[in-house]
Tab-separated table of C-alpha atoms in Angstrom:
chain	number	residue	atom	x	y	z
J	119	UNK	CA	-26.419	11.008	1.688
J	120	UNK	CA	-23.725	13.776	2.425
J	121	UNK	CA	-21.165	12.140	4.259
J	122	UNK	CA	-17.772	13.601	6.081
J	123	UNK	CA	-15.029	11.753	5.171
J	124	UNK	CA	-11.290	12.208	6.450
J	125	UNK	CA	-8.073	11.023	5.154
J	126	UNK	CA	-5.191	10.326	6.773
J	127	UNK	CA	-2.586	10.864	4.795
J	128	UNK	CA	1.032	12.235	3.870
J	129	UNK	CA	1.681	16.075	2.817
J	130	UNK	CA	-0.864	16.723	0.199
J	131	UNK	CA	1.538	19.331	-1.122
J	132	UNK	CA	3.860	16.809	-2.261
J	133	UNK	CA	2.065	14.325	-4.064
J	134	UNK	CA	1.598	13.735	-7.790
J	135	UNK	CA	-1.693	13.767	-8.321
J	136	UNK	CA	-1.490	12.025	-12.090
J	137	UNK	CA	-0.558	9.115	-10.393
J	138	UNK	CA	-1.693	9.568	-6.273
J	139	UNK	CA	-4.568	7.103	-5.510
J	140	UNK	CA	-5.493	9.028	-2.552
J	141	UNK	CA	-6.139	12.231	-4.580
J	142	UNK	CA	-8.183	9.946	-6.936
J	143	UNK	CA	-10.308	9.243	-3.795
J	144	UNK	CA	-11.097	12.156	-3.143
J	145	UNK	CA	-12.021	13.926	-6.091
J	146	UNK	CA	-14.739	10.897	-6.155
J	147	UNK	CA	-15.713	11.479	-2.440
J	148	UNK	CA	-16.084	15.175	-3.336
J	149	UNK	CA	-17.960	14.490	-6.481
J	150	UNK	CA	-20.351	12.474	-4.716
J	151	UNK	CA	-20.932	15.307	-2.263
J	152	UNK	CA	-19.000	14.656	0.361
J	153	UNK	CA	-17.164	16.830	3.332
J	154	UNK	CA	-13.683	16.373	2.899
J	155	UNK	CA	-11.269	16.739	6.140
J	156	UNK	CA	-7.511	16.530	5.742
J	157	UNK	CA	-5.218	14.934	8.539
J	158	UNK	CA	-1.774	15.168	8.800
J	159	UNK	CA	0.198	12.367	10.029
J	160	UNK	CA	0.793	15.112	13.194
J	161	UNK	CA	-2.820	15.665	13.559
J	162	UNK	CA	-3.557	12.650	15.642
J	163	UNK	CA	-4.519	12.691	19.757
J	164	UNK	CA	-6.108	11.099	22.237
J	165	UNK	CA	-7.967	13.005	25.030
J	166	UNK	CA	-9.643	11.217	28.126
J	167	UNK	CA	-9.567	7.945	25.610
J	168	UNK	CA	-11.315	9.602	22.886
J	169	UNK	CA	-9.838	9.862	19.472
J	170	UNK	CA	-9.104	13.682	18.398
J	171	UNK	CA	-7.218	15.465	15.054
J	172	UNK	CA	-6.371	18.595	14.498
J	173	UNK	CA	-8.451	18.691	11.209
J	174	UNK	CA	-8.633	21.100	7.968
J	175	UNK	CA	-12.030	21.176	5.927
J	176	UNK	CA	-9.989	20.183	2.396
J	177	UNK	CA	-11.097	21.022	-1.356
J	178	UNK	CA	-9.627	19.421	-4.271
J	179	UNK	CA	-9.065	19.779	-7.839
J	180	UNK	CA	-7.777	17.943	-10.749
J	181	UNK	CA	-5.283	20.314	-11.765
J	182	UNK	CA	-1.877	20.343	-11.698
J	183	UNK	CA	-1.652	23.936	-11.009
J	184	UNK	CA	-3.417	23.848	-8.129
J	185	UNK	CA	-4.896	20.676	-6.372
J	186	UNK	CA	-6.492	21.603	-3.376
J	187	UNK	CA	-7.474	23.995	-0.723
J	188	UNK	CA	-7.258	23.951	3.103
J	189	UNK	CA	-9.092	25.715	5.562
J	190	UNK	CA	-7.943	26.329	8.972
J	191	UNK	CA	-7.357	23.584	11.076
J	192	UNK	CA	-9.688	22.946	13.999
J	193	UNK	CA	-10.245	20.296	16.455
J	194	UNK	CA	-12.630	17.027	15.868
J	195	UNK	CA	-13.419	14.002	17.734
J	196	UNK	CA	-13.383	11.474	15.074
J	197	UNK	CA	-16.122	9.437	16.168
J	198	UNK	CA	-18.132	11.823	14.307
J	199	UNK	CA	-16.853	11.313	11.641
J	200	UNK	CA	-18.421	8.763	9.098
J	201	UNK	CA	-15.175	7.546	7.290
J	202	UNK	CA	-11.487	7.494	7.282
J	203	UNK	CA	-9.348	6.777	4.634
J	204	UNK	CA	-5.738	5.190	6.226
J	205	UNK	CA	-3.470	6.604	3.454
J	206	UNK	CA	-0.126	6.543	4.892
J	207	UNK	CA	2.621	5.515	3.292
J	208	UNK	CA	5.052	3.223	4.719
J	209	UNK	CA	7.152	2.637	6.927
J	210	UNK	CA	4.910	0.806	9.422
J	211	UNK	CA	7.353	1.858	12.541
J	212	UNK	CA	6.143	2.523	16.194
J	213	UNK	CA	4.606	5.758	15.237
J	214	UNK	CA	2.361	4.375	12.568
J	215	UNK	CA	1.206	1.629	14.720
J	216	UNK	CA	0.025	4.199	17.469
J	217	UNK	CA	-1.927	6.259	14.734
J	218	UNK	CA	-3.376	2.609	13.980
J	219	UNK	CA	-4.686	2.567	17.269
J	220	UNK	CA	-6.015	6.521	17.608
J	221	UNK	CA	-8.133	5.008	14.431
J	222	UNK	CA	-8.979	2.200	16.014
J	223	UNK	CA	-10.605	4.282	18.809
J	224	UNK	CA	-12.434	6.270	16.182
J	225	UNK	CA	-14.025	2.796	14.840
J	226	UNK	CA	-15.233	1.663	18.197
J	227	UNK	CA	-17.052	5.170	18.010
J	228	UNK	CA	-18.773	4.639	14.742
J	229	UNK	CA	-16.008	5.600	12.207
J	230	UNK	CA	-15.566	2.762	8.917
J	231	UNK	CA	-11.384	3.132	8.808
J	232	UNK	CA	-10.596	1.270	5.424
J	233	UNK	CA	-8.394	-0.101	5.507
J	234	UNK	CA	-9.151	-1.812	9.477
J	235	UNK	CA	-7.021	-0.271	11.711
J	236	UNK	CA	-5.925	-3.989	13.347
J	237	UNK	CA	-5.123	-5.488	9.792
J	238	UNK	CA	-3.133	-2.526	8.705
J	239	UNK	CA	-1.048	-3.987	12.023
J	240	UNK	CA	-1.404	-7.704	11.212
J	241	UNK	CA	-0.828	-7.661	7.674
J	242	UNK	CA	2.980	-6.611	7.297
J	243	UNK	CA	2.737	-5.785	3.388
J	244	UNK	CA	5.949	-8.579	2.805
J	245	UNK	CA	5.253	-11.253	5.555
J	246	UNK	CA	1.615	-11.418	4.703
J	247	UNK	CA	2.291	-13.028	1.621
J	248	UNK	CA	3.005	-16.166	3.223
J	249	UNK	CA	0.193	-17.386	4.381
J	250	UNK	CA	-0.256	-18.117	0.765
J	251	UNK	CA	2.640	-20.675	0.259
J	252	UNK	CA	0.849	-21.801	-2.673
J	253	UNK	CA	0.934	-18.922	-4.303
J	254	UNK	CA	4.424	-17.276	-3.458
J	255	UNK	CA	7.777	-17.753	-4.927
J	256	UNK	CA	10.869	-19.580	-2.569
J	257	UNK	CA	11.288	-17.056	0.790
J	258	UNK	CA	13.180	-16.618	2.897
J	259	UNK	CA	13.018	-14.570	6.382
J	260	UNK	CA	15.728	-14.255	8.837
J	261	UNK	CA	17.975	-12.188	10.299
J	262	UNK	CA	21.013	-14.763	10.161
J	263	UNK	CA	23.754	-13.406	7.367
J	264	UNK	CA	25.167	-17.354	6.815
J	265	UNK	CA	21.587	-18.858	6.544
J	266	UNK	CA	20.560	-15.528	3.478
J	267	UNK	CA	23.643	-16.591	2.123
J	268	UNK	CA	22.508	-20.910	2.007
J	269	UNK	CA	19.567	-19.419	0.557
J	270	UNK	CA	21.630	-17.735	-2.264
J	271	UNK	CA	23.474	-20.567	-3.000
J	272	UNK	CA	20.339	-22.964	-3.426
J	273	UNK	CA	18.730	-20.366	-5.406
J	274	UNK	CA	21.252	-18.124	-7.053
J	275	UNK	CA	20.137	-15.082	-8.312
J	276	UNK	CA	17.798	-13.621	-5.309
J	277	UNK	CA	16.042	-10.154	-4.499
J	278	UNK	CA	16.672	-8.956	-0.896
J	279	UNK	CA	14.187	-6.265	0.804
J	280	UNK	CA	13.995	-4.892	4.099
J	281	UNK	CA	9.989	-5.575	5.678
J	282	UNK	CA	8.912	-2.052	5.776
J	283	UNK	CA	9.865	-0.353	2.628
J	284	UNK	CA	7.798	0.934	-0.411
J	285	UNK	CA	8.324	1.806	-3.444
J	286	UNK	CA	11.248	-0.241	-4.098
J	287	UNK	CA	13.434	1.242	-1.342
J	288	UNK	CA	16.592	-0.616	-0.263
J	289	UNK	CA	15.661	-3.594	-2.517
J	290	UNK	CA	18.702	-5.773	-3.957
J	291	UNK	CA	19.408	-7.981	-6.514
J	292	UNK	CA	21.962	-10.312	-5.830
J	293	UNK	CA	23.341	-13.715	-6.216
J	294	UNK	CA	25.381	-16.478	-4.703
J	295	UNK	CA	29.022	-15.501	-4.858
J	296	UNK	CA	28.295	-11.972	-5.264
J	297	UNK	CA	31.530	-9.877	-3.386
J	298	UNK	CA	28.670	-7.110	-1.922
J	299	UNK	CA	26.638	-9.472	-0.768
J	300	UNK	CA	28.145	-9.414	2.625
J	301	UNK	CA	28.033	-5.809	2.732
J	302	UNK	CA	24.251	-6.003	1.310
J	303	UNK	CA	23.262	-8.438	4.418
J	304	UNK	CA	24.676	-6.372	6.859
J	305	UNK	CA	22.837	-2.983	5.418
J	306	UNK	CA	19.866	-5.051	5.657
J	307	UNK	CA	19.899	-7.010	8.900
J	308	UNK	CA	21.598	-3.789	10.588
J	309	UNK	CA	24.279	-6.598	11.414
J	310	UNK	CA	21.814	-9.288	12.741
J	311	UNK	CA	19.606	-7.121	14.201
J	312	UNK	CA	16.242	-6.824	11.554
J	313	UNK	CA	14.901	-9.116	9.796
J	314	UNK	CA	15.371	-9.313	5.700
J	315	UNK	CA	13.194	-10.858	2.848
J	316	UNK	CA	14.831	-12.874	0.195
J	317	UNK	CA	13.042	-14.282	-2.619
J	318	UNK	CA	14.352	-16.094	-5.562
J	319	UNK	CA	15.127	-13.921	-8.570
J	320	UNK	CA	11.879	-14.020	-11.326
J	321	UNK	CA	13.048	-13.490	-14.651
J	322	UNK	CA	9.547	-12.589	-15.216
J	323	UNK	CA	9.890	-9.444	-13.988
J	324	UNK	CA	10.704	-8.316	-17.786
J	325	UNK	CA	6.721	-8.433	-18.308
J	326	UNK	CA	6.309	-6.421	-15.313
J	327	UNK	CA	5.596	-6.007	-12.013
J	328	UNK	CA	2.192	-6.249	-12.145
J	329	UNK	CA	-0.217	-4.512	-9.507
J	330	UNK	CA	-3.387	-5.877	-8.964
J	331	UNK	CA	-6.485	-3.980	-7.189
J	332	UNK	CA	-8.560	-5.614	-4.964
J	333	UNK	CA	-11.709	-3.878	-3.828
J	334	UNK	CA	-13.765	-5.636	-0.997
J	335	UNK	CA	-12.018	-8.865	-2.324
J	336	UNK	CA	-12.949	-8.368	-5.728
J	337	UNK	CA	-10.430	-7.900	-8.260
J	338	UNK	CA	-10.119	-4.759	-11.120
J	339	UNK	CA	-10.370	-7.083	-14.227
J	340	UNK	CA	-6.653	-4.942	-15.388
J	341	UNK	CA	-3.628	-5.128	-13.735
J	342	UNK	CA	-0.837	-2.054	-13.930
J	343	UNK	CA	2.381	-4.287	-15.023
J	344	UNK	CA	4.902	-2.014	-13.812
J	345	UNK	CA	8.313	-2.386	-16.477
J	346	UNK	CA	11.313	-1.937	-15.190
J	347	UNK	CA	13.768	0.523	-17.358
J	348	UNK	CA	17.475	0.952	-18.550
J	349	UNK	CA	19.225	-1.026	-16.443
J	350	UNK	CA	17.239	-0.684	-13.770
J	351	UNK	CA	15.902	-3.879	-12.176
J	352	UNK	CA	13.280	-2.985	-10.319
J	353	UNK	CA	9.961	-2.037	-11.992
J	354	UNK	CA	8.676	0.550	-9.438
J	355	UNK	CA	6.945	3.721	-10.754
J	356	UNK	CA	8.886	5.502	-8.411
J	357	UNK	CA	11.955	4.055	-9.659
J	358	UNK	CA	11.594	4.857	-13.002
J	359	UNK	CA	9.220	1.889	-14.069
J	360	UNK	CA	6.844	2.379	-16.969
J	361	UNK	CA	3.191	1.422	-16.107
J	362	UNK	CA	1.352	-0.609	-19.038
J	363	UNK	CA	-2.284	-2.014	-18.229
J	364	UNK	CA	-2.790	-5.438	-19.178
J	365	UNK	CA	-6.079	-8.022	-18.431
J	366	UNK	CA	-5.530	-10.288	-15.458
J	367	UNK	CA	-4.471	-13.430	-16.453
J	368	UNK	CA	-6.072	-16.533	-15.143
J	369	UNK	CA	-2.873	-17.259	-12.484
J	370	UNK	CA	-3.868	-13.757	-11.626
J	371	UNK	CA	-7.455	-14.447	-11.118
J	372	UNK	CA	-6.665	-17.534	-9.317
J	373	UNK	CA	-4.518	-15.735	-6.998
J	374	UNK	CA	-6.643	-13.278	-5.765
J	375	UNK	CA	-9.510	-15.363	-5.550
J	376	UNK	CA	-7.741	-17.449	-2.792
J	377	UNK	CA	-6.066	-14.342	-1.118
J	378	UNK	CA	-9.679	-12.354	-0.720
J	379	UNK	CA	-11.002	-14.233	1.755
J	380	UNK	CA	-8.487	-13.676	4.059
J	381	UNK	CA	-8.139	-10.386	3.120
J	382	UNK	CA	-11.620	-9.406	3.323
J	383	UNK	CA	-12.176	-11.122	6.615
J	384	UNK	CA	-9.696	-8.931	8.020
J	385	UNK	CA	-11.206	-5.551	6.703
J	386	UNK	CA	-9.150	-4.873	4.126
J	387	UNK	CA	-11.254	-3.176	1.619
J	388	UNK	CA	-8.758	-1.714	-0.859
J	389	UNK	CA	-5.181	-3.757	-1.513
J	390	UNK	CA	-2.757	-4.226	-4.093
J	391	UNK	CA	-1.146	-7.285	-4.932
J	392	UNK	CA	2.078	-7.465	-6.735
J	393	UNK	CA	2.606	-10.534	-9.005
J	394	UNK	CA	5.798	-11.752	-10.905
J	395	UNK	CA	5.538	-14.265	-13.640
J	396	UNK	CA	2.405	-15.765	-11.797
J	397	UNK	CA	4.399	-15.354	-8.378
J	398	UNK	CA	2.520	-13.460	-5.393
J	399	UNK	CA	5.350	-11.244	-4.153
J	400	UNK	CA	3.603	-8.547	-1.769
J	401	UNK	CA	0.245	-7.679	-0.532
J	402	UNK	CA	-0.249	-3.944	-0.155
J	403	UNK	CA	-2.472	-3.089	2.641
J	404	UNK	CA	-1.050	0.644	3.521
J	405	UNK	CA	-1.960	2.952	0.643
J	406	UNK	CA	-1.895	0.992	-2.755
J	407	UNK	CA	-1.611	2.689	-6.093
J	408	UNK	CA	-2.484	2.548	-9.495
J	409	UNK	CA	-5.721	3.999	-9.452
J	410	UNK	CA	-4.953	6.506	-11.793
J	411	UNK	CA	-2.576	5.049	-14.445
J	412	UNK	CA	-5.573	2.247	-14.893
J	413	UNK	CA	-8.572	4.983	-14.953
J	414	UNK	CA	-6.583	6.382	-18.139
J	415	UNK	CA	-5.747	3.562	-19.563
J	416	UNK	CA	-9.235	1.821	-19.600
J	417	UNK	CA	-11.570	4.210	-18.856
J	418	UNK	CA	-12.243	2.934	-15.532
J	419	UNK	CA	-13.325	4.606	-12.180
J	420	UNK	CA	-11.934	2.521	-9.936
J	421	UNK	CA	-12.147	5.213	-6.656
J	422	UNK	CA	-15.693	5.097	-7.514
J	423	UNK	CA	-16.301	1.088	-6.925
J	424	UNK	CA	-14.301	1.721	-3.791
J	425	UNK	CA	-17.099	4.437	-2.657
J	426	UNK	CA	-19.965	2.118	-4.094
J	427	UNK	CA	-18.470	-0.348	-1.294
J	428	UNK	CA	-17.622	1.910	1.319
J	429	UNK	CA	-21.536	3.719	1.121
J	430	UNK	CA	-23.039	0.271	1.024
J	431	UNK	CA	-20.946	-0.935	4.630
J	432	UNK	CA	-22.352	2.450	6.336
């Protein structure tokens, strides 16, 4: 069964596609004989309620040199289209959540979005993490400079992040009695204004920040712990981390056994979690990564369990 299948997703020119789970999805949804359409970011509109893009037929190959081809763009109404990959990147601002709802106009016309366009809104990729309070390290949220710093001073050393950032953008490591930290809270907060995470410092994070796949609730049996370099703290690839593959642990397991549900129930066919030293940190819901570095690694085809799923739902 030929299917077309559109992703919405950042420039494909710019991506890395050694380590870009998108492009890993689509080399399997060509494989599999698939029509491939490309859609910007810019691409979206709505006419007379309908959901249209300005869409390019796309080809794709796995070489460096030369990764893909684009023909010229032409108007579609999305609901008839048979999938849509939701591959932008953070952050969620206003103009992601009204592409969120141009998708969610192509659903109610037959379109499977994965991830659901409605739990790419609910499930803020830092705040959804606590609904697991069982699972999560000490948190706090606020937007209050003197109650971040209480929080510092009962915990110590503490990681601050803004809510919408990726990639380990804007992310702080700090500590009570730290001279910047006033400085750091008010580059945060915008001086009161946005809300900030802060979460106690792990010390695990010298094993790695480990990213776990879940696909349709089920998790990849390897996780991608992400090891933080030099004197660098934070163990983003895009920050310089090194990505080893290790088996889940049984924490692990146990933590994404009790976050599935939830996560399932809400459409969310393909997330990452990030774990710390057994400590749920984030839940990635936007475009999650690691596809690639664990296909190498283990000899896994990980885009092609996602398609097993996706086929079986249509």
């Amino acid at each position: 069964m030929s299917l077309r299948v559109a992703v919405l997703m950042d420039p494909i020119q710019s991506i890395h596609i050694e380590k870009d789970s998108s492009f890993a999805m689509l080399l399997e949804a060509q494989r599999r004989g698939h029509e491939l359409l490309y859609l910007p970011p810019s691409s979206l509109a709505i006419r007379d309620a309908a959901p249209w893009a300005h869409a390019q037929t796309l080809r794709v190959r796995d070489d460096a040199r030369g990764w893909f081809e684009l023909d010229a763009a032409q108007w579609i109404d999305l609901r008839g289209v048979d999938v849509i990959l939701a591959r932008k990147d953070p952050p969620v601002d206003d103009q992601f959540i009204y592409d969120t709802m141009v998708l969610e106009l192509a659903q109610a016309g037959g379109a499977l979005v994965v991830n659901d366009p409605r739990g790419l809104r609910d499930a803020n990729e830092k705040l959804f993490a606590l609904r697991f309070p069982q699972c999560i390290p000490p948190t706090l949220v606020a937007r209050d400079a003197t109650e971040i710093k209480r929080f510092a001073a009962e915990h110590g050393q503490i990681v601050l992040k803004p809510l919408d950032g990726m990639g380990g953008r804007s992310v702080f490591r700090s500590h009570h009695g730290d001279p910047n930290l006033n400085v750091i809270l008010e580059t945060l907060t915008g001086e009161g204004r946005q809300f900030a995470m802060a979460q106690r410092y792990l010390p695990g994070i010298r094993d790695g920040d480990k990213r776990i796949l879940l696909i349709d609730g089920e998790p990849v049996p390897y996780a991608l712990a992400r090891m933080p370099q030099g004197d660098e703290f934070r163990g983003n690839l895009a920050r310089g981390g090194k990505g080893v593959g290790t088996p889940l642990t049984a924490r692990e397991r146990e933590i994404a056994q009790q976050v599935a549900p939830e996560l399932r129930a809400r459409g969310m066919v393909f997330v990452g979690l990030d774990v710390i030293g057994g400590f749920l940190t984030e839940v990635n819901v936007t475009s999650p990564t690691c596809i690639r570095e664990l296909d190498a690694q283990f000899g896994l085809n990980i885009a092609g369990q996602l398609f097993d799923v996706i086929e079986r739902n249509l």
